[in-house]
């Protein structure tokens, strides 16, 4: 393996030549991205996360993206009731892997930016340039109450996040002592060493879905994650969305990569895949948790007709929580993921009902198909490079 320099180019490419990056999303949270009572649901225990990180690293998976979640959503399983804190989780994984990029997901309002900047540097030094930062401005009231922190209104939340990331970037780059005088943050005599690996900085992503959230990402981040349904309508609609985002970034003099999210149920036959998806997402849905998540989005039985509410409940359990589902044989899943790449998306963060059960088939059957389609480099080359 060549020595890593930690250049921004290497970091953005996640240290390999794969055109379509594939990551695993949400494995630090119990049940991950499927609110299910199925016995196969994900534990998110450290031994399972470690096994998964190492399996993913060897398989050539590009990144692991955790969810910043502090409080479960209730229901029979208390969906996301058990979660590993993302920075400490990332450090453990970075120390135990060689190639994979690992993100930490940080709620800007909950972390002092100078402490956070040092945590990021520490993770980045451990991973030799493989740490990435997912900034979250916050949306879940109940989580903030738990910290005694009041949630700012939506616009102000992003103004604060803008200042916060500026302070972090200065701590990463200032060669000496500095003061930071912002509207929210007033920091005196800041000195922060060491700097990130290779004298550059970690890759930064954000997943705001509103206009303000998207504008924040364009201005401050390298990668923008979108869960918009445009991506699955058609190749043309997805390509249009990607071009729009990239053009808006260019108007600001910036380059940004667009990523999306999805859930994968891959089985040898379409019938098996469809049956498992139905079993996990619908028959065994944890409806209490699904309803709580809908309530947080102000979707309740009071403000929708019974038919509309039922449709939303089903849609949320089946499609929305985990992102659009890629369900089928290796041929079908590979073809649909290839479409994501052909539309100009840089990558996709996927989840499985049970990562350790489901990754081996994906690794053995879907990844080689994507290699043959030219979207990913052959594994022996990735390991050598
Ligand atoms: C890929 C992806 C990852 C996200 N990760 C988190 C997370 O870990 N924790 C969290 O509280 N919100 C997370 N969110 C929610 C977003 O940060 C954001 O709050 C949401 O998309 C609403 O956007 P807005 O702030 O522009 O209204 C994520 C969203 C997406 C699409």
mmCIF file of C-alpha atoms and ligand atoms in Angstrom:
data_model
loop_
_atom_site.group_PDB
_atom_site.id
_atom_site.type_symbol
_atom_site.label_atom_id
_atom_site.label_comp_id
_atom_site.label_asym_id
_atom_site.label_seq_id
_atom_site.Cartn_x
_atom_site.Cartn_y
_atom_site.Cartn_z
ATOM 1 C CA UNK A 1 0.000 0.000 0.000
ATOM 2 C CA UNK A 2 1.329 3.473 -0.872
ATOM 3 C CA UNK A 3 1.989 5.856 1.999
ATOM 4 C CA UNK A 4 -0.967 8.113 2.529
ATOM 5 C CA UNK A 5 -0.428 11.880 2.367
ATOM 6 C CA UNK A 6 -3.849 12.995 3.568
ATOM 7 C CA UNK A 7 -4.202 15.410 0.619
ATOM 8 C CA UNK A 8 -7.722 16.770 0.034
ATOM 9 C CA UNK A 9 -7.816 14.876 -3.271
ATOM 10 C CA UNK A 10 -7.108 11.573 -1.506
ATOM 11 C CA UNK A 11 -9.615 12.332 1.213
ATOM 12 C CA UNK A 12 -12.403 13.257 -1.210
ATOM 13 C CA UNK A 13 -11.692 10.057 -3.157
ATOM 14 C CA UNK A 14 -11.741 8.128 0.142
ATOM 15 C CA UNK A 15 -8.263 6.879 -0.735
ATOM 16 C CA UNK A 16 -9.297 4.783 -3.731
ATOM 17 C CA UNK A 17 -10.373 5.037 -7.360
ATOM 18 C CA UNK A 18 -13.976 3.820 -7.009
ATOM 19 C CA UNK A 19 -16.245 6.025 -9.135
ATOM 20 C CA UNK A 20 -19.283 5.026 -7.066
ATOM 21 C CA UNK A 21 -18.586 5.100 -3.346
ATOM 22 C CA UNK A 22 -20.520 2.732 -1.126
ATOM 23 C CA UNK A 23 -20.857 3.250 2.593
ATOM 24 C CA UNK A 24 -22.746 1.682 5.445
ATOM 25 C CA UNK A 25 -25.148 3.975 7.241
ATOM 26 C CA UNK A 26 -26.475 3.792 10.790
ATOM 27 C CA UNK A 27 -24.739 0.738 12.230
ATOM 28 C CA UNK A 28 -24.066 2.487 15.565
ATOM 29 C CA UNK A 29 -27.817 2.516 16.385
ATOM 30 C CA UNK A 30 -29.965 -0.387 17.540
ATOM 31 C CA UNK A 31 -32.159 -1.610 14.646
ATOM 32 C CA UNK A 32 -30.152 0.714 12.417
ATOM 33 C CA UNK A 33 -32.467 2.078 9.704
ATOM 34 C CA UNK A 34 -35.340 -0.399 9.978
ATOM 35 C CA UNK A 35 -37.910 0.055 12.757
ATOM 36 C CA UNK A 36 -38.590 -3.647 13.047
ATOM 37 C CA UNK A 37 -39.362 -6.215 15.701
ATOM 38 C CA UNK A 38 -37.840 -8.977 13.536
ATOM 39 C CA UNK A 39 -35.412 -11.122 15.506
ATOM 40 C CA UNK A 40 -32.703 -10.377 12.895
ATOM 41 C CA UNK A 41 -32.706 -6.672 13.781
ATOM 42 C CA UNK A 42 -29.310 -5.035 14.301
ATOM 43 C CA UNK A 43 -27.854 -4.960 17.834
ATOM 44 C CA UNK A 44 -25.373 -2.077 17.345
ATOM 45 C CA UNK A 45 -23.216 -3.676 20.050
ATOM 46 C CA UNK A 46 -19.512 -2.830 19.887
ATOM 47 C CA UNK A 47 -18.414 -6.400 19.016
ATOM 48 C CA UNK A 48 -20.869 -6.390 16.088
ATOM 49 C CA UNK A 49 -19.780 -2.904 14.953
ATOM 50 C CA UNK A 50 -16.125 -3.902 15.114
ATOM 51 C CA UNK A 51 -16.712 -7.105 13.140
ATOM 52 C CA UNK A 52 -18.667 -5.112 10.587
ATOM 53 C CA UNK A 53 -16.036 -2.388 10.272
ATOM 54 C CA UNK A 54 -13.331 -4.955 9.645
ATOM 55 C CA UNK A 55 -15.474 -6.963 7.229
ATOM 56 C CA UNK A 56 -16.309 -3.754 5.339
ATOM 57 C CA UNK A 57 -12.665 -2.674 5.303
ATOM 58 C CA UNK A 58 -11.586 -5.978 3.772
ATOM 59 C CA UNK A 59 -14.479 -5.960 1.293
ATOM 60 C CA UNK A 60 -13.458 -2.516 -0.015
ATOM 61 C CA UNK A 61 -16.517 -0.674 1.354
ATOM 62 C CA UNK A 62 -15.604 3.026 1.178
ATOM 63 C CA UNK A 63 -17.070 4.514 4.340
ATOM 64 C CA UNK A 64 -19.069 4.081 7.510
ATOM 65 C CA UNK A 65 -21.537 6.814 8.437
ATOM 66 C CA UNK A 66 -23.038 6.739 11.930
ATOM 67 C CA UNK A 67 -26.234 8.427 13.076
ATOM 68 C CA UNK A 68 -25.975 11.047 15.815
ATOM 69 C CA UNK A 69 -28.836 9.863 17.986
ATOM 70 C CA UNK A 70 -29.214 10.320 21.742
ATOM 71 C CA UNK A 71 -32.645 9.033 22.645
ATOM 72 C CA UNK A 72 -34.782 6.124 21.447
ATOM 73 C CA UNK A 73 -38.082 6.618 19.648
ATOM 74 C CA UNK A 74 -40.044 4.218 21.864
ATOM 75 C CA UNK A 75 -42.263 1.474 20.494
ATOM 76 C CA UNK A 76 -41.851 -2.184 21.480
ATOM 77 C CA UNK A 77 -38.140 -2.172 20.620
ATOM 78 C CA UNK A 78 -37.389 1.419 21.698
ATOM 79 C CA UNK A 79 -36.061 2.005 18.170
ATOM 80 C CA UNK A 80 -32.583 3.649 18.398
ATOM 81 C CA UNK A 81 -32.771 3.233 22.163
ATOM 82 C CA UNK A 82 -29.231 1.890 22.291
ATOM 83 C CA UNK A 83 -26.622 3.879 20.384
ATOM 84 C CA UNK A 84 -22.857 4.174 20.430
ATOM 85 C CA UNK A 85 -21.529 7.739 20.538
ATOM 86 C CA UNK A 86 -20.185 8.454 17.085
ATOM 87 C CA UNK A 87 -16.739 9.993 17.768
ATOM 88 C CA UNK A 88 -15.580 7.323 20.179
ATOM 89 C CA UNK A 89 -17.098 4.687 17.857
ATOM 90 C CA UNK A 90 -15.180 6.200 14.914
ATOM 91 C CA UNK A 91 -11.890 6.165 16.856
ATOM 92 C CA UNK A 92 -12.327 2.476 17.713
ATOM 93 C CA UNK A 93 -13.032 1.626 14.089
ATOM 94 C CA UNK A 94 -10.241 3.777 12.665
ATOM 95 C CA UNK A 95 -7.747 2.094 14.983
ATOM 96 C CA UNK A 96 -8.913 -1.353 13.844
ATOM 97 C CA UNK A 97 -9.092 -0.825 10.068
ATOM 98 C CA UNK A 98 -6.752 0.169 7.234
ATOM 99 C CA UNK A 99 -8.635 1.605 4.288
ATOM 100 C CA UNK A 100 -12.190 2.599 5.133
ATOM 101 C CA UNK A 101 -13.199 6.239 5.817
ATOM 102 C CA UNK A 102 -15.160 6.578 9.066
ATOM 103 C CA UNK A 103 -17.395 9.550 9.823
ATOM 104 C CA UNK A 104 -18.363 11.023 13.148
ATOM 105 C CA UNK A 105 -21.793 12.682 13.264
ATOM 106 C CA UNK A 106 -21.888 15.746 15.455
ATOM 107 C CA UNK A 107 -24.767 17.957 16.540
ATOM 108 C CA UNK A 108 -23.121 21.389 16.376
ATOM 109 C CA UNK A 109 -25.265 22.914 19.167
ATOM 110 C CA UNK A 110 -24.298 20.202 21.642
ATOM 111 C CA UNK A 111 -20.512 20.325 21.344
ATOM 112 C CA UNK A 112 -18.056 23.046 22.187
ATOM 113 C CA UNK A 113 -16.313 23.654 18.824
ATOM 114 C CA UNK A 114 -12.768 23.637 20.207
ATOM 115 C CA UNK A 115 -13.258 20.353 22.061
ATOM 116 C CA UNK A 116 -14.941 18.955 18.959
ATOM 117 C CA UNK A 117 -12.100 20.154 16.673
ATOM 118 C CA UNK A 118 -9.596 18.338 18.873
ATOM 119 C CA UNK A 119 -11.680 15.157 18.874
ATOM 120 C CA UNK A 120 -11.783 15.287 15.071
ATOM 121 C CA UNK A 121 -8.017 15.793 14.876
ATOM 122 C CA UNK A 122 -7.457 12.875 17.243
ATOM 123 C CA UNK A 123 -9.677 10.591 15.159
ATOM 124 C CA UNK A 124 -7.985 11.824 11.984
ATOM 125 C CA UNK A 125 -4.510 11.148 13.362
ATOM 126 C CA UNK A 126 -5.595 7.647 14.401
ATOM 127 C CA UNK A 127 -7.012 6.991 10.926
ATOM 128 C CA UNK A 128 -4.220 8.778 9.033
ATOM 129 C CA UNK A 129 -6.596 10.978 7.057
ATOM 130 C CA UNK A 130 -9.572 8.595 7.022
ATOM 131 C CA UNK A 131 -11.828 10.555 9.371
ATOM 132 C CA UNK A 132 -14.833 12.422 7.972
ATOM 133 C CA UNK A 133 -17.226 14.814 9.708
ATOM 134 C CA UNK A 134 -21.025 14.790 9.324
ATOM 135 C CA UNK A 135 -22.419 18.023 10.771
ATOM 136 C CA UNK A 136 -25.974 17.961 12.030
ATOM 137 C CA UNK A 137 -27.788 21.157 12.985
ATOM 138 C CA UNK A 138 -30.450 19.212 14.912
ATOM 139 C CA UNK A 139 -34.167 18.689 14.527
ATOM 140 C CA UNK A 140 -35.383 16.446 17.330
ATOM 141 C CA UNK A 141 -36.738 18.564 20.225
ATOM 142 C CA UNK A 142 -36.768 15.739 22.801
ATOM 143 C CA UNK A 143 -33.087 15.068 22.290
ATOM 144 C CA UNK A 144 -32.128 18.654 22.988
ATOM 145 C CA UNK A 145 -34.250 18.860 26.157
ATOM 146 C CA UNK A 146 -32.252 15.952 27.498
ATOM 147 C CA UNK A 147 -29.114 18.136 27.447
ATOM 148 C CA UNK A 148 -30.854 21.196 28.832
ATOM 149 C CA UNK A 149 -30.108 22.898 25.516
ATOM 150 C CA UNK A 150 -32.816 24.902 23.821
ATOM 151 C CA UNK A 151 -33.278 24.254 20.127
ATOM 152 C CA UNK A 152 -32.876 27.457 18.083
ATOM 153 C CA UNK A 153 -35.363 28.241 15.321
ATOM 154 C CA UNK A 154 -34.559 26.610 11.994
ATOM 155 C CA UNK A 155 -32.771 29.536 10.329
ATOM 156 C CA UNK A 156 -30.744 30.482 13.409
ATOM 157 C CA UNK A 157 -29.744 26.828 13.827
ATOM 158 C CA UNK A 158 -27.867 26.988 10.526
ATOM 159 C CA UNK A 159 -26.403 30.436 11.304
ATOM 160 C CA UNK A 160 -24.996 28.921 14.480
ATOM 161 C CA UNK A 161 -23.712 25.855 12.590
ATOM 162 C CA UNK A 162 -21.955 28.169 10.100
ATOM 163 C CA UNK A 163 -20.105 29.933 12.893
ATOM 164 C CA UNK A 164 -19.367 26.625 14.604
ATOM 165 C CA UNK A 165 -17.743 25.070 11.528
ATOM 166 C CA UNK A 166 -15.739 28.266 10.921
ATOM 167 C CA UNK A 167 -14.343 27.990 14.457
ATOM 168 C CA UNK A 168 -13.538 24.300 13.919
ATOM 169 C CA UNK A 169 -11.784 25.022 10.613
ATOM 170 C CA UNK A 170 -9.711 27.750 12.241
ATOM 171 C CA UNK A 171 -8.685 25.414 15.051
ATOM 172 C CA UNK A 172 -7.614 22.961 12.351
ATOM 173 C CA UNK A 173 -5.572 25.483 10.384
ATOM 174 C CA UNK A 174 -4.370 28.467 12.470
ATOM 175 C CA UNK A 175 -0.603 28.235 12.946
ATOM 176 C CA UNK A 176 -0.656 30.232 16.189
ATOM 177 C CA UNK A 177 -3.007 31.605 18.833
ATOM 178 C CA UNK A 178 -6.264 33.214 17.670
ATOM 179 C CA UNK A 179 -9.442 34.868 18.926
ATOM 180 C CA UNK A 180 -12.835 34.115 17.401
ATOM 181 C CA UNK A 181 -15.439 36.833 17.659
ATOM 182 C CA UNK A 182 -18.773 35.674 16.268
ATOM 183 C CA UNK A 183 -22.419 36.402 16.963
ATOM 184 C CA UNK A 184 -22.757 33.266 19.086
ATOM 185 C CA UNK A 185 -19.203 32.185 19.802
ATOM 186 C CA UNK A 186 -16.621 34.339 21.501
ATOM 187 C CA UNK A 187 -13.408 32.384 21.927
ATOM 188 C CA UNK A 188 -10.248 33.933 23.342
ATOM 189 C CA UNK A 189 -6.616 32.897 22.945
ATOM 190 C CA UNK A 190 -7.368 29.642 21.175
ATOM 191 C CA UNK A 191 -4.411 27.347 20.535
ATOM 192 C CA UNK A 192 -5.012 23.942 18.991
ATOM 193 C CA UNK A 193 -2.333 21.389 18.108
ATOM 194 C CA UNK A 194 -1.732 19.060 16.424
ATOM 195 C CA UNK A 195 -3.492 19.795 13.157
ATOM 196 C CA UNK A 196 -5.304 17.137 11.084
ATOM 197 C CA UNK A 197 -3.233 14.445 9.356
ATOM 198 C CA UNK A 198 -1.123 15.640 6.426
ATOM 199 C CA UNK A 199 -1.744 19.335 7.145
ATOM 200 C CA UNK A 200 -5.122 19.322 5.375
ATOM 201 C CA UNK A 201 -8.548 18.744 6.937
ATOM 202 C CA UNK A 202 -11.205 16.036 7.204
ATOM 203 C CA UNK A 203 -13.860 15.622 4.574
ATOM 204 C CA UNK A 204 -17.063 17.373 5.698
ATOM 205 C CA UNK A 205 -20.624 16.349 4.854
ATOM 206 C CA UNK A 206 -24.107 17.548 5.710
ATOM 207 C CA UNK A 207 -27.600 16.320 4.955
ATOM 208 C CA UNK A 208 -29.899 19.305 5.367
ATOM 209 C CA UNK A 209 -33.008 18.890 3.246
ATOM 210 C CA UNK A 210 -34.502 22.406 3.453
ATOM 211 C CA UNK A 211 -33.285 25.299 1.284
ATOM 212 C CA UNK A 212 -31.344 26.647 4.266
ATOM 213 C CA UNK A 213 -29.855 23.233 5.045
ATOM 214 C CA UNK A 214 -28.788 22.771 1.450
ATOM 215 C CA UNK A 215 -27.308 26.288 1.266
ATOM 216 C CA UNK A 216 -25.284 25.515 4.396
ATOM 217 C CA UNK A 217 -23.887 22.356 2.797
ATOM 218 C CA UNK A 218 -23.012 24.145 -0.451
ATOM 219 C CA UNK A 219 -21.128 26.833 1.383
ATOM 220 C CA UNK A 220 -19.342 24.772 4.009
ATOM 221 C CA UNK A 221 -19.153 21.100 3.049
ATOM 222 C CA UNK A 222 -17.525 18.753 0.527
ATOM 223 C CA UNK A 223 -20.382 16.301 0.277
ATOM 224 C CA UNK A 224 -24.120 16.806 0.330
ATOM 225 C CA UNK A 225 -26.341 13.870 1.239
ATOM 226 C CA UNK A 226 -29.845 13.922 -0.120
ATOM 227 C CA UNK A 227 -32.671 11.508 0.544
ATOM 228 C CA UNK A 228 -34.919 13.212 -2.023
ATOM 229 C CA UNK A 229 -37.255 10.989 -4.007
ATOM 230 C CA UNK A 230 -36.033 12.672 -7.256
ATOM 231 C CA UNK A 231 -33.145 10.228 -7.142
ATOM 232 C CA UNK A 232 -35.422 7.245 -7.673
ATOM 233 C CA UNK A 233 -37.958 8.730 -10.089
ATOM 234 C CA UNK A 234 -35.711 8.260 -13.121
ATOM 235 C CA UNK A 235 -32.132 8.516 -14.225
ATOM 236 C CA UNK A 236 -32.956 11.897 -15.760
ATOM 237 C CA UNK A 237 -34.582 13.262 -12.602
ATOM 238 C CA UNK A 238 -31.621 12.120 -10.496
ATOM 239 C CA UNK A 239 -29.107 13.570 -12.949
ATOM 240 C CA UNK A 240 -31.016 16.859 -12.949
ATOM 241 C CA UNK A 241 -30.979 17.065 -9.140
ATOM 242 C CA UNK A 242 -27.227 16.363 -9.062
ATOM 243 C CA UNK A 243 -26.503 18.949 -11.741
ATOM 244 C CA UNK A 244 -28.619 21.542 -9.938
ATOM 245 C CA UNK A 245 -26.753 21.058 -6.668
ATOM 246 C CA UNK A 246 -23.349 21.109 -8.371
ATOM 247 C CA UNK A 247 -24.233 24.226 -10.374
ATOM 248 C CA UNK A 248 -25.377 26.049 -7.231
ATOM 249 C CA UNK A 249 -22.093 25.146 -5.536
ATOM 250 C CA UNK A 250 -20.080 26.321 -8.553
ATOM 251 C CA UNK A 251 -21.908 29.651 -8.434
ATOM 252 C CA UNK A 252 -20.340 29.994 -4.976
ATOM 253 C CA UNK A 253 -16.938 28.985 -6.350
ATOM 254 C CA UNK A 254 -17.128 25.552 -4.747
ATOM 255 C CA UNK A 255 -17.179 21.917 -5.863
ATOM 256 C CA UNK A 256 -19.528 19.581 -4.048
ATOM 257 C CA UNK A 257 -20.211 15.875 -4.381
ATOM 258 C CA UNK A 258 -23.751 14.540 -4.070
ATOM 259 C CA UNK A 259 -24.560 11.332 -2.216
ATOM 260 C CA UNK A 260 -27.778 9.552 -1.366
ATOM 261 C CA UNK A 261 -29.028 6.898 1.037
ATOM 262 C CA UNK A 262 -30.872 3.602 0.672
ATOM 263 C CA UNK A 263 -31.647 0.247 2.256
ATOM 264 C CA UNK A 264 -30.629 -3.010 0.630
ATOM 265 C CA UNK A 265 -32.347 -6.380 0.803
ATOM 266 C CA UNK A 266 -30.441 -8.635 -1.560
ATOM 267 C CA UNK A 267 -31.252 -12.331 -1.898
ATOM 268 C CA UNK A 268 -30.612 -15.063 -4.470
ATOM 269 C CA UNK A 269 -34.149 -14.714 -5.868
ATOM 270 C CA UNK A 270 -36.503 -11.750 -6.183
ATOM 271 C CA UNK A 271 -39.167 -13.681 -4.278
ATOM 272 C CA UNK A 272 -36.907 -14.221 -1.265
ATOM 273 C CA UNK A 273 -35.868 -10.563 -1.258
ATOM 274 C CA UNK A 274 -39.479 -9.314 -1.503
ATOM 275 C CA UNK A 275 -40.591 -11.673 1.251
ATOM 276 C CA UNK A 276 -37.814 -10.667 3.621
ATOM 277 C CA UNK A 277 -38.433 -6.975 3.031
ATOM 278 C CA UNK A 278 -42.144 -7.412 3.733
ATOM 279 C CA UNK A 279 -41.414 -9.522 6.820
ATOM 280 C CA UNK A 280 -38.952 -6.991 8.294
ATOM 281 C CA UNK A 281 -40.423 -3.644 7.254
ATOM 282 C CA UNK A 282 -44.168 -4.282 7.292
ATOM 283 C CA UNK A 283 -45.261 -7.501 9.052
ATOM 284 C CA UNK A 284 -42.853 -6.888 11.932
ATOM 285 C CA UNK A 285 -42.771 -3.097 11.820
ATOM 286 C CA UNK A 286 -42.456 -1.482 15.239
ATOM 287 C CA UNK A 287 -45.523 0.690 14.686
ATOM 288 C CA UNK A 288 -45.150 2.480 18.035
ATOM 289 C CA UNK A 289 -41.721 3.776 16.961
ATOM 290 C CA UNK A 290 -42.942 4.620 13.451
ATOM 291 C CA UNK A 291 -45.842 6.624 14.899
ATOM 292 C CA UNK A 292 -43.533 8.505 17.268
ATOM 293 C CA UNK A 293 -41.272 9.483 14.360
ATOM 294 C CA UNK A 294 -44.305 10.650 12.383
ATOM 295 C CA UNK A 295 -45.488 12.656 15.388
ATOM 296 C CA UNK A 296 -42.097 14.416 15.521
ATOM 297 C CA UNK A 297 -42.825 15.509 11.950
ATOM 298 C CA UNK A 298 -46.287 16.643 12.995
ATOM 299 C CA UNK A 299 -48.057 13.799 11.213
ATOM 300 C CA UNK A 300 -50.744 12.469 13.554
ATOM 301 C CA UNK A 301 -54.182 10.836 13.389
ATOM 302 C CA UNK A 302 -55.628 14.238 14.331
ATOM 303 C CA UNK A 303 -54.381 16.127 11.282
ATOM 304 C CA UNK A 304 -54.818 13.443 8.607
ATOM 305 C CA UNK A 305 -57.747 11.285 7.485
ATOM 306 C CA UNK A 306 -57.517 7.587 8.502
ATOM 307 C CA UNK A 307 -56.650 6.609 4.899
ATOM 308 C CA UNK A 308 -53.975 9.290 4.529
ATOM 309 C CA UNK A 309 -52.483 8.474 7.916
ATOM 310 C CA UNK A 310 -52.359 4.759 7.114
ATOM 311 C CA UNK A 311 -50.631 5.466 3.787
ATOM 312 C CA UNK A 312 -48.050 7.682 5.504
ATOM 313 C CA UNK A 313 -47.430 5.097 8.226
ATOM 314 C CA UNK A 314 -46.812 2.394 5.640
ATOM 315 C CA UNK A 315 -44.646 4.628 3.467
ATOM 316 C CA UNK A 316 -42.571 5.703 6.444
ATOM 317 C CA UNK A 317 -42.009 2.145 7.697
ATOM 318 C CA UNK A 318 -41.266 0.761 4.252
ATOM 319 C CA UNK A 319 -39.455 3.465 2.395
ATOM 320 C CA UNK A 320 -38.733 6.578 4.372
ATOM 321 C CA UNK A 321 -36.745 5.663 7.487
ATOM 322 C CA UNK A 322 -34.060 3.719 5.672
ATOM 323 C CA UNK A 323 -34.191 5.640 2.414
ATOM 324 C CA UNK A 324 -35.402 4.040 -0.791
ATOM 325 C CA UNK A 325 -35.176 0.260 -0.808
ATOM 326 C CA UNK A 326 -33.045 -1.682 -3.266
ATOM 327 C CA UNK A 327 -34.724 -5.082 -3.131
ATOM 328 C CA UNK A 328 -33.888 -8.046 -5.297
ATOM 329 C CA UNK A 329 -31.297 -10.317 -6.803
ATOM 330 C CA UNK A 330 -27.632 -9.282 -7.088
ATOM 331 C CA UNK A 331 -28.270 -8.423 -10.763
ATOM 332 C CA UNK A 332 -31.132 -6.116 -9.911
ATOM 333 C CA UNK A 333 -29.495 -4.436 -6.907
ATOM 334 C CA UNK A 334 -26.255 -3.899 -8.864
ATOM 335 C CA UNK A 335 -28.140 -2.457 -11.838
ATOM 336 C CA UNK A 336 -30.099 -0.042 -9.629
ATOM 337 C CA UNK A 337 -26.970 1.060 -7.784
ATOM 338 C CA UNK A 338 -25.235 1.540 -11.124
ATOM 339 C CA UNK A 339 -28.038 3.894 -12.110
ATOM 340 C CA UNK A 340 -27.251 5.974 -9.029
ATOM 341 C CA UNK A 341 -23.647 6.258 -10.245
ATOM 342 C CA UNK A 342 -24.624 6.977 -13.849
ATOM 343 C CA UNK A 343 -26.800 9.862 -12.680
ATOM 344 C CA UNK A 344 -23.647 11.563 -11.386
ATOM 345 C CA UNK A 345 -24.094 10.757 -7.717
ATOM 346 C CA UNK A 346 -20.758 10.172 -6.068
ATOM 347 C CA UNK A 347 -22.010 7.498 -3.737
ATOM 348 C CA UNK A 348 -24.650 5.952 -1.563
ATOM 349 C CA UNK A 349 -24.843 5.142 2.134
ATOM 350 C CA UNK A 350 -26.752 1.896 2.520
ATOM 351 C CA UNK A 351 -28.189 0.008 5.431
ATOM 352 C CA UNK A 352 -29.137 -3.617 5.932
ATOM 353 C CA UNK A 353 -31.565 -5.156 8.431
ATOM 354 C CA UNK A 354 -28.610 -7.122 9.794
ATOM 355 C CA UNK A 355 -25.254 -5.983 8.405
ATOM 356 C CA UNK A 356 -23.268 -9.045 9.423
ATOM 357 C CA UNK A 357 -25.823 -11.434 7.904
ATOM 358 C CA UNK A 358 -26.327 -9.375 4.758
ATOM 359 C CA UNK A 359 -22.941 -7.892 3.842
ATOM 360 C CA UNK A 360 -21.333 -11.186 2.681
ATOM 361 C CA UNK A 361 -23.763 -11.692 -0.234
ATOM 362 C CA UNK A 362 -23.500 -8.018 -1.160
ATOM 363 C CA UNK A 363 -19.694 -8.253 -1.058
ATOM 364 C CA UNK A 364 -19.530 -11.491 -3.051
ATOM 365 C CA UNK A 365 -22.227 -10.820 -5.630
ATOM 366 C CA UNK A 366 -23.085 -7.120 -5.913
ATOM 367 C CA UNK A 367 -19.650 -5.480 -5.605
ATOM 368 C CA UNK A 368 -18.074 -7.655 -8.348
ATOM 369 C CA UNK A 369 -20.946 -6.761 -10.686
ATOM 370 C CA UNK A 370 -20.316 -3.056 -10.041
ATOM 371 C CA UNK A 371 -16.625 -3.673 -10.780
ATOM 372 C CA UNK A 372 -17.512 -5.310 -14.094
ATOM 373 C CA UNK A 373 -19.724 -2.319 -14.939
ATOM 374 C CA UNK A 374 -16.699 -0.067 -14.394
ATOM 375 C CA UNK A 375 -18.131 1.714 -11.360
ATOM 376 C CA UNK A 376 -15.703 0.256 -8.875
ATOM 377 C CA UNK A 377 -12.122 -0.850 -9.099
ATOM 378 C CA UNK A 378 -11.299 -4.556 -8.714
ATOM 379 C CA UNK A 379 -10.574 -5.455 -5.106
ATOM 380 C CA UNK A 380 -7.015 -6.693 -5.631
ATOM 381 C CA UNK A 381 -6.137 -3.290 -7.152
ATOM 382 C CA UNK A 382 -7.804 -1.420 -4.303
ATOM 383 C CA UNK A 383 -5.841 -3.424 -1.743
ATOM 384 C CA UNK A 384 -2.572 -2.765 -3.585
ATOM 385 C CA UNK A 385 -3.224 0.939 -4.175
HETATM 386 C C1 LIG B 1 -27.942 10.930 5.112
HETATM 387 C C2 LIG B 1 -28.563 11.688 6.272
HETATM 388 C C3 LIG B 1 -27.935 11.597 7.510
HETATM 389 C C4 LIG B 1 -28.471 12.268 8.602
HETATM 390 N N1 LIG B 1 -27.910 12.090 9.811
HETATM 391 C C5 LIG B 1 -28.515 12.612 10.899
HETATM 392 C C6 LIG B 1 -28.054 12.279 12.186
HETATM 393 O O1 LIG B 1 -27.156 11.463 12.324
HETATM 394 N N2 LIG B 1 -28.656 12.839 13.277
HETATM 395 C C7 LIG B 1 -29.691 13.726 13.153
HETATM 396 O O2 LIG B 1 -30.201 14.205 14.172
HETATM 397 N N3 LIG B 1 -30.164 14.064 11.921
HETATM 398 C C8 LIG B 1 -29.608 13.501 10.816
HETATM 399 N N4 LIG B 1 -30.105 13.787 9.568
HETATM 400 C C9 LIG B 1 -31.101 14.847 9.438
HETATM 401 C C10 LIG B 1 -30.478 16.083 8.790
HETATM 402 O O3 LIG B 1 -29.298 16.495 9.465
HETATM 403 C C11 LIG B 1 -31.447 17.264 8.771
HETATM 404 O O4 LIG B 1 -31.775 17.676 10.068
HETATM 405 C C12 LIG B 1 -32.715 16.904 8.039
HETATM 406 O O5 LIG B 1 -32.393 16.411 6.753
HETATM 407 C C13 LIG B 1 -33.646 18.099 7.958
HETATM 408 O O6 LIG B 1 -33.057 19.065 7.125
HETATM 409 P P1 LIG B 1 -33.151 20.615 7.448
HETATM 410 O O7 LIG B 1 -32.332 20.853 8.687
HETATM 411 O O8 LIG B 1 -32.561 21.299 6.236
HETATM 412 O O9 LIG B 1 -34.594 20.940 7.669
HETATM 413 C C14 LIG B 1 -29.624 13.092 8.453
HETATM 414 C C15 LIG B 1 -30.255 13.168 7.205
HETATM 415 C C16 LIG B 1 -29.749 12.439 6.121
HETATM 416 C C17 LIG B 1 -30.471 12.536 4.800
#
